[in-house]
XYZ file of C-alpha atoms in Angstrom:
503
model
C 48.460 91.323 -17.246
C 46.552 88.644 -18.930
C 47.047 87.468 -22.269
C 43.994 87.164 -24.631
C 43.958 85.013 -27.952
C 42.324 86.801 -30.479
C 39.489 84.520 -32.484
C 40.608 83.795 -35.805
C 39.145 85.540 -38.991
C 36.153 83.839 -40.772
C 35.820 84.153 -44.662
C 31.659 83.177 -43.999
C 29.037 83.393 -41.300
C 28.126 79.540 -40.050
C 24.890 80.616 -39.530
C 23.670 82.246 -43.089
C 27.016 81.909 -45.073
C 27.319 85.263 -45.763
C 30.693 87.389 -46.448
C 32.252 88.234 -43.453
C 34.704 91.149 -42.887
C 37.853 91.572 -40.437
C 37.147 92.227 -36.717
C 33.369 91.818 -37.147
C 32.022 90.248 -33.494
C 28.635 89.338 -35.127
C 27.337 88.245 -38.377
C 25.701 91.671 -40.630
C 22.634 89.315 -42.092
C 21.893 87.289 -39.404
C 23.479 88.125 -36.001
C 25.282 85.009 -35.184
C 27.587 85.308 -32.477
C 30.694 85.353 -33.866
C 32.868 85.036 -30.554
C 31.503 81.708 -29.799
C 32.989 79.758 -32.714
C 36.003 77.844 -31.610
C 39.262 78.497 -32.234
C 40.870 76.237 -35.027
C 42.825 73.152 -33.650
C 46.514 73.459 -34.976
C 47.201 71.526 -37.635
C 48.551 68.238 -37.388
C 49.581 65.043 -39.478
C 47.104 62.291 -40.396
C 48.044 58.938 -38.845
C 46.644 55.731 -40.519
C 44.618 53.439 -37.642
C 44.469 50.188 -39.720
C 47.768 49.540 -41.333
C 50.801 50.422 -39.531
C 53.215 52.675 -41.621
C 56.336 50.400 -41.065
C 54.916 47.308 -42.838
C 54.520 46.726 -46.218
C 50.746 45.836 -47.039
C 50.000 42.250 -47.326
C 49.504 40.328 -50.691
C 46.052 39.310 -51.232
C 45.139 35.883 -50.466
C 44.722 34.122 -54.320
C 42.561 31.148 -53.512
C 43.474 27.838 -56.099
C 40.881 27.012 -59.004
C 39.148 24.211 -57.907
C 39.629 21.324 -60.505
C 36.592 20.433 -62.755
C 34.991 17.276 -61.773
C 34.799 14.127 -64.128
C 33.014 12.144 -65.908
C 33.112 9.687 -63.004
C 30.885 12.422 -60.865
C 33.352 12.319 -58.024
C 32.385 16.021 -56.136
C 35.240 18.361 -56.531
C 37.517 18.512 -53.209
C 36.318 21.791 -51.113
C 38.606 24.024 -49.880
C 38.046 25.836 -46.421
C 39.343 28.750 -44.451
C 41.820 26.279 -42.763
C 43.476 25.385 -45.465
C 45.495 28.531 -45.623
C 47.667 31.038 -43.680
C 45.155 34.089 -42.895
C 46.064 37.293 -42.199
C 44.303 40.270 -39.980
C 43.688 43.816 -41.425
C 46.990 44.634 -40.935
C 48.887 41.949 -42.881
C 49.902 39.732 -40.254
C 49.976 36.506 -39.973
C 47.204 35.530 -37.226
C 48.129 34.456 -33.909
C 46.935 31.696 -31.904
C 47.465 27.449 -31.850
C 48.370 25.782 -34.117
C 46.307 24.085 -36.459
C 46.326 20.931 -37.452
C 44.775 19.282 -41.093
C 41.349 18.932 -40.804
C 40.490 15.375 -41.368
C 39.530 14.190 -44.654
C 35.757 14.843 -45.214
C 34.049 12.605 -47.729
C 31.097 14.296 -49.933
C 29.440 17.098 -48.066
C 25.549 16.580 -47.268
C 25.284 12.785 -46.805
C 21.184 13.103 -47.860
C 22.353 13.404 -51.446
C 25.017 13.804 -54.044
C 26.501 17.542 -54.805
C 25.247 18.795 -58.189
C 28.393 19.643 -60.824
C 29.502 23.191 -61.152
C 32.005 24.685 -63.830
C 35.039 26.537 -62.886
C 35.095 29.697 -60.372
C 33.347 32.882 -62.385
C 35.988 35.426 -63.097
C 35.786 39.039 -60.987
C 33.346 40.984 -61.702
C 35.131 44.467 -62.827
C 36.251 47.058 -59.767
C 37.216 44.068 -57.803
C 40.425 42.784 -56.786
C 41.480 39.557 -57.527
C 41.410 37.399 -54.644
C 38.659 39.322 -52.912
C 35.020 37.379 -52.415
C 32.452 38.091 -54.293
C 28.434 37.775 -54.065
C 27.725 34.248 -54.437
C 25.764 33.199 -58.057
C 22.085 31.627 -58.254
C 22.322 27.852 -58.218
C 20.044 26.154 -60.806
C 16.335 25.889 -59.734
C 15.012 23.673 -57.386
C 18.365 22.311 -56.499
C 19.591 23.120 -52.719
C 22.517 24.442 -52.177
C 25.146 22.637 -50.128
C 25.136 23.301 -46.442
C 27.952 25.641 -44.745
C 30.756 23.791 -42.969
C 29.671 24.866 -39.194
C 32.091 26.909 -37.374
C 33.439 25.543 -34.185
C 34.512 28.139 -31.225
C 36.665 25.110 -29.226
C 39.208 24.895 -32.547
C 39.158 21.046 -32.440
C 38.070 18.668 -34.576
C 34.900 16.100 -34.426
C 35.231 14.099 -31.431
C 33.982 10.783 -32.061
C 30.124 9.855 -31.814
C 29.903 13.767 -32.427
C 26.400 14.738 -34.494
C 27.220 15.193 -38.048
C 25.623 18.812 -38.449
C 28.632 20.315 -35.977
C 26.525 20.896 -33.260
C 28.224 20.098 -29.810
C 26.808 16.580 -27.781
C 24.702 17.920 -25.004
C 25.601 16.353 -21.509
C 21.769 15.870 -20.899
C 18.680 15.197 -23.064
C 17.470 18.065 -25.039
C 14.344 18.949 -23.435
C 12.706 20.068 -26.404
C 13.124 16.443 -28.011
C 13.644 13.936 -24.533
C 10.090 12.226 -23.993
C 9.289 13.782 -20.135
C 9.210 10.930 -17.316
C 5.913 10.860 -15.855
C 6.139 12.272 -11.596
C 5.503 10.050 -8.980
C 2.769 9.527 -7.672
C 1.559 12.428 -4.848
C 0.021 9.772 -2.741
C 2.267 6.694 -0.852
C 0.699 3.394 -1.955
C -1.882 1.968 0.013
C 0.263 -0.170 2.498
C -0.900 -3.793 3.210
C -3.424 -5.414 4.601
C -3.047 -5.716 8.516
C -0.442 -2.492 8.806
C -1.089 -0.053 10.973
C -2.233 3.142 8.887
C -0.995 7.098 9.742
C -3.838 8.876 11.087
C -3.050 12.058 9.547
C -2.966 11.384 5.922
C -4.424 7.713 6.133
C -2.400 6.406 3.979
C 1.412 5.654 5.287
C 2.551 2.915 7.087
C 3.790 3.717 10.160
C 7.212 2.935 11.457
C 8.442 0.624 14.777
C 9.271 4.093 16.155
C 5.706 5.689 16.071
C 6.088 7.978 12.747
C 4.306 7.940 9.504
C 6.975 6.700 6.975
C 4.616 9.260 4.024
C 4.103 12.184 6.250
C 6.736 11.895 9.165
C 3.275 12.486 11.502
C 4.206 10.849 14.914
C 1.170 8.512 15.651
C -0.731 8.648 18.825
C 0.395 6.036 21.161
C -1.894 3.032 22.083
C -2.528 3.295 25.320
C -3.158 7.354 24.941
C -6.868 6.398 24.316
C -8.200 2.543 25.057
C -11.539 1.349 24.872
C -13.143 -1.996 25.265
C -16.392 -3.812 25.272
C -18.135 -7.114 26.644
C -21.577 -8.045 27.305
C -21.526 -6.950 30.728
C -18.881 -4.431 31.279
C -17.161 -1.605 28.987
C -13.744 0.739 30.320
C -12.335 3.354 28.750
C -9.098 5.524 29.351
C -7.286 8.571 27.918
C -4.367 10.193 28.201
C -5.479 13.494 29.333
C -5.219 17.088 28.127
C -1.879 17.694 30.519
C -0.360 14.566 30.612
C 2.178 13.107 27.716
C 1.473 9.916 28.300
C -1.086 7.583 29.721
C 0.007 5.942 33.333
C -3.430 4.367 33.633
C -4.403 1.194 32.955
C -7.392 -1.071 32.844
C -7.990 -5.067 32.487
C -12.394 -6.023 31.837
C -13.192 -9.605 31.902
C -15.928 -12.252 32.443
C -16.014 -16.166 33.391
C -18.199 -18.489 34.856
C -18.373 -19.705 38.818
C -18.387 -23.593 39.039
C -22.235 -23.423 38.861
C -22.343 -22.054 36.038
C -23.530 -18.339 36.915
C -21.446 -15.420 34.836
C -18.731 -13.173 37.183
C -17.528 -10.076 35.768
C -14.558 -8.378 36.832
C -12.820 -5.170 36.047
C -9.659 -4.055 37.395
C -8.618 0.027 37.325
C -4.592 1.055 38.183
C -3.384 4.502 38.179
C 0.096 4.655 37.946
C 2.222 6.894 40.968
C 3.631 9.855 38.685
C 6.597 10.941 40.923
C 7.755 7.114 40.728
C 9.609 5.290 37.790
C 8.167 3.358 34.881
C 4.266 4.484 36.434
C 2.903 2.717 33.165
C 4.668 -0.317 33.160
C 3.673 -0.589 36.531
C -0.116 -0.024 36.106
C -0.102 -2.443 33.146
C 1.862 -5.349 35.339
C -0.759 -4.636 38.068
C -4.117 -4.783 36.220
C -2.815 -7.570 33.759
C -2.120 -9.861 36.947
C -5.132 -9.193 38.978
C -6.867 -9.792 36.362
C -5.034 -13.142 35.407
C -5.210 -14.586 39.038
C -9.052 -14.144 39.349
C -10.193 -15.730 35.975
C -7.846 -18.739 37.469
C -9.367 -18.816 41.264
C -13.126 -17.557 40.516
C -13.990 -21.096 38.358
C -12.722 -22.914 40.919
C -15.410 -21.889 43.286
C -12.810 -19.532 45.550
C -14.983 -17.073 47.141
C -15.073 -13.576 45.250
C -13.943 -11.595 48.058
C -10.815 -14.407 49.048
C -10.105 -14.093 45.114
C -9.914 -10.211 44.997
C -7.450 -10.269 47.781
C -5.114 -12.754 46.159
C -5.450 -11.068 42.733
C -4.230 -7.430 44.799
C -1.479 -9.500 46.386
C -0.053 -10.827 42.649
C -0.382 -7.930 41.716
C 1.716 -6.147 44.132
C 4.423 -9.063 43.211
C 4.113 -7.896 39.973
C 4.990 -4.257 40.330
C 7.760 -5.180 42.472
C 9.563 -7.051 39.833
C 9.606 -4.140 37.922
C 11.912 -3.233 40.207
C 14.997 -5.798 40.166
C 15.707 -4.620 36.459
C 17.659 -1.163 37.141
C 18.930 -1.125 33.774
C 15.605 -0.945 32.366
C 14.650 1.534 34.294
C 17.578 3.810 33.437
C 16.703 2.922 29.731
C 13.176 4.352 30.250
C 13.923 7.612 31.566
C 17.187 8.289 32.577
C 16.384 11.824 33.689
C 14.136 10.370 36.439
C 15.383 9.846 39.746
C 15.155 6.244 40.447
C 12.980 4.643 42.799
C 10.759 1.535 42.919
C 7.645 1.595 40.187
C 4.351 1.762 42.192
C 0.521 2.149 40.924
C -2.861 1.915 42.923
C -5.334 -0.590 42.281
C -9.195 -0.496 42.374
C -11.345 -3.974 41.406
C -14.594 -4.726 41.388
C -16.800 -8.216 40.799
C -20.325 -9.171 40.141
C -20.966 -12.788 40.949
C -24.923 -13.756 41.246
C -26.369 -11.154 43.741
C -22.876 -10.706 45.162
C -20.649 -7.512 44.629
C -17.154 -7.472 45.425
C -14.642 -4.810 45.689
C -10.394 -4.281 46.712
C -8.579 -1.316 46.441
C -5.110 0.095 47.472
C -4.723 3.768 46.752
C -7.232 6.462 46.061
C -8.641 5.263 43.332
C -12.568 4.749 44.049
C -16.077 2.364 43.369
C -19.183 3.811 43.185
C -22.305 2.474 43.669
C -25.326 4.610 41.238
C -29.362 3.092 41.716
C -30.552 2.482 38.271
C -33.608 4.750 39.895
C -32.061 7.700 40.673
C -34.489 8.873 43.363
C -32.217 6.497 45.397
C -29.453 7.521 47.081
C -25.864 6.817 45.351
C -22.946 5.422 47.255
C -19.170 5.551 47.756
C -17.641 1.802 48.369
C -14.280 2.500 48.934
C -12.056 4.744 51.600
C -8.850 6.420 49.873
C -5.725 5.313 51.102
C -4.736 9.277 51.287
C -3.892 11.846 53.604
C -7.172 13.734 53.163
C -8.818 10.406 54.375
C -6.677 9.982 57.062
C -7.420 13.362 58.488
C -11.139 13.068 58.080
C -11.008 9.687 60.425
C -8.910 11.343 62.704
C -11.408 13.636 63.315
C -8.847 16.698 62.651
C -10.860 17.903 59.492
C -14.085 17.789 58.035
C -14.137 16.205 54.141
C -14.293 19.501 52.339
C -11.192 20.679 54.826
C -9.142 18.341 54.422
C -9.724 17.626 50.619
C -9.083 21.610 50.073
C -5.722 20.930 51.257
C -2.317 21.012 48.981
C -1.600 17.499 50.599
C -5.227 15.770 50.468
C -4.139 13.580 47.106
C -0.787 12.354 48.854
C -1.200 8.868 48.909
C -0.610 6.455 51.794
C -0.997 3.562 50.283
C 0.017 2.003 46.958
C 1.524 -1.380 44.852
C 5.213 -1.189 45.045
C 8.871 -2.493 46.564
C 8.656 0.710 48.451
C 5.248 0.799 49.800
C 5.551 0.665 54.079
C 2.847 -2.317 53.948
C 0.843 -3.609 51.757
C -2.983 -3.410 53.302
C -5.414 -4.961 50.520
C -8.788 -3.584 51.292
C -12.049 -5.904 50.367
C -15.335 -5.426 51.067
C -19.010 -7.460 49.651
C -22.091 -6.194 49.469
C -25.316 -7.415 48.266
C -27.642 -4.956 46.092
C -31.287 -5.009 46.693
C -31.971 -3.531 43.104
C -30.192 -2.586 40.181
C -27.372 0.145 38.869
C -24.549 0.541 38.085
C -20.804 0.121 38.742
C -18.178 2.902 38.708
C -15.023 1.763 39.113
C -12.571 5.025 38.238
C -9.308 6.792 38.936
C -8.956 10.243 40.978
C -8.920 11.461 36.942
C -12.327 11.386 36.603
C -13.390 11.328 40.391
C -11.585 14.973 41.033
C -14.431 16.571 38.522
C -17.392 14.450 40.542
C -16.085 13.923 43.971
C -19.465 13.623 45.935
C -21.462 10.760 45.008
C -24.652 12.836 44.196
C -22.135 14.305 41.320
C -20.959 11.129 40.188
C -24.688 10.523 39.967
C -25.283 13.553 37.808
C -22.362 12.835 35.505
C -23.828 9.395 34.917
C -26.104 9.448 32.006
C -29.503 8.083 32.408
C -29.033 5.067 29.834
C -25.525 4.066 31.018
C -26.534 0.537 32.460
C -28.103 -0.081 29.006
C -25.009 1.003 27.294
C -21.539 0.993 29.463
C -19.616 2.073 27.090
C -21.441 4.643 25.786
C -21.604 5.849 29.813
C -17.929 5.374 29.818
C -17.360 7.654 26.910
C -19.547 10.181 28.534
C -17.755 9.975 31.813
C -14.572 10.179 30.320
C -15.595 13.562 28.509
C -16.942 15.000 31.154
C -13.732 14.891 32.995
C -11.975 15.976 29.486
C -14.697 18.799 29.744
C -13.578 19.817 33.192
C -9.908 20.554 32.346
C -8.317 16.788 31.827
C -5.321 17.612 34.641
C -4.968 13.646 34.810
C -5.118 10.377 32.975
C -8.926 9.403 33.035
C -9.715 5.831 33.220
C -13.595 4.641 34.393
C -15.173 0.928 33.769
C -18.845 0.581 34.225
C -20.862 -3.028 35.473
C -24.341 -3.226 35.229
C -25.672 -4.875 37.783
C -28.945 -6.603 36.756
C -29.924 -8.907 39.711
C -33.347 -8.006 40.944
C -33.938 -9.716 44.344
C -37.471 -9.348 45.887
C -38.293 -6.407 49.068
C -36.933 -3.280 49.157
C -34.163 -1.871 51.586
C -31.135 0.173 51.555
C -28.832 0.695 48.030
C -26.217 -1.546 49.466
C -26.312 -3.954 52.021
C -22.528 -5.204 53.552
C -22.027 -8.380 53.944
């Protein structure tokens, strides 16, 4: 059997106040619950929370009369907080590190002298002595001194410390510090003669090929190369496939010993699957070109000449090849073998026009009247070729063929033998030059569409017809470097006959 507590008697209702009598469950006036007033707590002693019962309470603090200044206006000394033992709410003594005396303090607000006040005002009545009371008007218009600052660190002024207490900041307040003006967003223009970024136009760029502004690696220059002279204009480009340019390209003109103008412009392709293929294009078509401006003014026939130039050029390429360390320094992922390029020239001396190739690059010969027909002056040294004058494929056969741009015949230590190939014609009429790498040849294979891709106006402007040729093979898919140089030939002999005729 449970035990119930039985709710103690009330003398009033808590709802209405009104007389209550014994055993009554709900109020007579108002019907307040009765049974839901709690039961009273038991009675127990009342324990002080501030001042523990075993310690006396603490004397109050009696702060010294400050002495009356005199007649020599010498501020009255100022006592502070510090200068005696404090106590907590309990009486105690407080707790923490020691204190030191504060150092001597000279008058307090250096902007001006303290004004002279009497002796402390007695307590007001109902206050203890010792206790603080409500500070009294100062005289009018005269500040009142400022507060000695409180410092959270407990130490004293450190030296060079502001004199209002506030702590040295470690860096310039912002709100006061005069803001440095930000660089400019834009490198400086770089000096005359540097080569210029051409992404932001404005960096120089670096040894290494990057934009020291913009970190943009710069195009290469022998990605795209162009270049001009009276009477012949090349250009070449790297490709859309290709990351790099193994083409190269040498256009120049000089005089036979009667005086008479010879052009010449030499085309190399460089061999992909061999080492160093640029070097080796550049070596070629820099010393071909080299050896006939030295034999053509000395009255050396233009066909004798081309074959000598092919020859130093071979020699050439094939001292690319006695420096292995180079060639590890190139590309040491590359499987080493000798450098090799092919090599296409062609000349214009008087009514003479001379051509040499190794390789597959190729000369074309395009009427200035294009109701004439357009011919091819060179055979490739390829195995397409070879098949076709075997008789064991027809051109489009054999050119169809995975193998028909294998070469059988190039500039290098490890060519089989080296075979220049010259031939001279002399024009009845006048056109134009193509002299052009299988780059731009493999989008206008057949003469009649090397014709077509030749625009009209192209022996008027070469380079302008360059450009054009050059896009068009760009247009087609750019698999391959692209190089092309364009002669006009301008000789107009009397009688009419064939477009070519060999000499």
């Amino acid at each position: 059997m449970s035990q119930s507590h039985q709710q103690p008697a009330l003398p009033k209702c808590p709802g209405c106040e009104e007389p209550l009598d014994a055993g009554d469950l709900f109020c007579g006036a108002c019907g307040y619950d009765l049974s839901a007033v709690p039961a009273r707590p038991d009675d127990r002693p009342t324990m002080a929370i501030a001042v523990p019962p075993a310690e006396p309470p603490a004397e109050p603090v009696r702060w010294p009369a400050a002495a009356e200044a005199d007649s020599s206006d010498v501020p009255a000394p100022v006592h502070r907080p510090a200068d005696l033992p404090g106590t907590d709410s309990g009486g105690r003594p407080l707790s923490g590190p020691a204190r030191g005396p504060l150092p001597e303090q000279g008058p307090v607000l250096e902007q001006g002298p303290v004004p002279e006040r009497g002796p402390l005002p007695e307590p007001r009545p109902g206050t203890e002595p010792g206790a603080a009371s409500p500070p009294e008007p100062g005289p009018v218009g005269v500040p009142e001194p400022a507060a000695v600052p409180v410092r959270h660190d407990d130490r004293a002024s450190a030296p060079g410390e502001a004199a209002d207490g506030d702590f040295a900041l470690a860096a310039p307040d912002p709100r006061t510090a005069e803001h440095t003006p930000a660089p400019p967003a834009v490198a400086p223009a770089p000096a005359p003669g540097t080569k210029v970024c051409v992404a932001c136009r404005s960096g120089r760029v670096d040894p290494d090929g990057y934009c020291e502004n913009c970190g943009h690696a710069q195009p290469r220059e022998r990605d795209h190369m162009e270049q001009e002279l009276d009477a012949v204009a090349a250009v070449s480009d790297r490709g859309l496939r290709h990351h790099r340019n193994e083409d190269s390209f040498a256009v120049s003109s000089t005089a036979l010993p009667d005086g008479s103008p010879a052009v010449v412009a030499i085309v190399c392709d460089g061999v992909s699957s061999a080492s160093r293929p640029d070097e080796a294009s550049a070596a070629a078509a820099s010393a071909a070109n080299e050896t006939l401006l030295e034999a053509l003014p000395r009255g050396t026939h233009p066909q004798q000449a081309m074959h000598e130039a092919i020859v130093a050029a071979a020699e050439a390429v094939n001292a690319l090849a006695q420096d292995p360390a180079t060639a590890v320094e190139h590309d040491a992922h590359r499987h080493q073998n000798a450098p090799a390029c092919t090599l296409v020239g062609a000349i214009t001396a008087g009514s003479l026009l001379v051509v040499g190739w190794v390789g597959d690059s190729r000369v074309y010969w395009v009427p200035e009247d294009r109701a004439q027909p357009t011919t091819r002056l060179t055979e490739d040294d390829s195995w397409a070729a070879q098949m076709v004058a075997a008789g064991l494929m027809n051109e489009a056969e054999a050119y169809a063929d995975d193998r028909a741009h294998a070469i059988t015949g190039w500039l290098g230590a490890d060519a089989y033998e080296l075979e220049p190939h010259t031939a001279a014609f002399k024009p009845d009429r006048p056109g134009l030059v193509v002299v052009c790498t299988d780059g731009l040849w493999n989008y206008a294979e057949s003469a009649e569409e090397m014709a077509a891709a030749v625009p009209a106006d192209a022996h008027e402007h070469p380079l302008r017809g360059a450009q054009v040729l050059v896009g068009h093979a760009l247009d087609g898919g750019g698999h391959d470097n692209v190089t092309v140089a364009l002669l006009p030939f301008a000789v107009r002999p009397p009688g009419a006959g064939s477009a070519c005729d060999t000499v």
